[in-house]
Amino acid sequence: MAHPYRRRGRRKVCRFCVDPSLPLNYKHPEVLRQFLSERAKIVPRRISGNCSYHQRLLTREIKRARNVALLPFTEMP
Amino acid sequence: MAELWSRYESLILFDPDLGEEARTELIGRVKEYISNASGRILKTDHWGLRDLAFAMKGRSKAYYLLVEFAGPAPVSTELARRLNLLDTVLKFQTIKLEDRLDPSELPGPGEEPGVPAAEEKAAEVAAAARAGDVGEAEKTEE
Ligand SMILES: [Zn+2]
């Protein structure tokens, strides 16, 4: 059923551009967590589809959240 | 030209095993560090006890307090120096929100923080409860 030229199941839009009300801040770890892999690594933007501007802010905020234990540095799947 | 200020926000993680009295006393001291360094507290937000994403100093929880304040440049380094001396502070992080502020344009001391803050907070909690936002109300215990 997959079309040969269609990328598989990945959205390529930046979610923060699409929804400017989506908080991008270390104080909202529940949002940031959606951009961490099972091992709690930051999902690269080629996968998440984030634009470079928001990906830069995202990595900064994830690092801030990790500093104060709102998000893990690593996790066992 | 008058000295320009910056606005900061510090998230402070206190030892979860502190009793309420000890914690209140400690938070009072932290606020003094800011005011003694010519800073002004703009807002405090008690997140309360939360699970840590990873254990820190043998603790799996911490009492989170968010403090927003403004002051001349040395205020944040002075706060950091003081917090580093407290073993009841597991961790803290200060972020500069804004700089080059004219202090005369900030809310004055006692306009927002200080003793009336407790009443304000209580009013806020009551308002939240009225709005049916019980989760928030519970979270902001004073
Ligand atoms: Zn974007």
XYZ file of N, CA, C and O and ligand atoms in Angstrom, chain A residues 13-18 49-55, ligand 1:
53
model
N 6.662 18.438 8.452
C 6.447 19.828 8.842
C 6.974 20.076 10.259
O 7.003 19.178 11.087
N 7.379 21.305 10.479
C 7.840 21.684 11.810
C 6.626 21.933 12.695
O 5.813 22.807 12.414
N 6.516 21.164 13.769
C 5.318 21.291 14.615
C 5.236 22.637 15.325
O 4.153 23.103 15.653
N 6.383 23.255 15.553
C 6.366 24.550 16.241
C 5.986 25.684 15.295
O 5.442 26.694 15.716
N 6.264 25.489 13.985
C 5.818 26.478 13.005
C 4.318 26.329 12.790
O 3.594 27.322 12.682
N 3.864 25.079 12.743
C 2.450 24.819 12.494
C 1.587 25.330 13.647
O 0.525 25.896 13.429
N 11.325 16.558 11.452
C 10.787 17.526 10.503
C 10.847 18.965 10.983
O 10.346 19.868 10.324
N 11.455 19.191 12.149
C 11.537 20.557 12.659
C 12.406 21.433 11.751
O 13.365 20.947 11.143
N 12.070 22.712 11.705
C 12.918 23.636 10.948
C 14.179 23.906 11.771
O 14.221 23.615 12.970
N 15.204 24.461 11.126
C 16.483 24.597 11.842
C 16.362 25.567 13.007
O 16.971 25.376 14.055
N 15.560 26.603 12.841
C 15.387 27.578 13.915
C 14.793 26.921 15.158
O 15.344 27.030 16.265
N 13.688 26.211 14.971
C 13.049 25.587 16.132
C 13.857 24.422 16.688
O 13.825 24.158 17.885
N 14.590 23.715 15.816
C 15.420 22.627 16.313
C 16.520 23.179 17.230
O 16.858 22.570 18.245
Zn 9.797 25.780 12.878
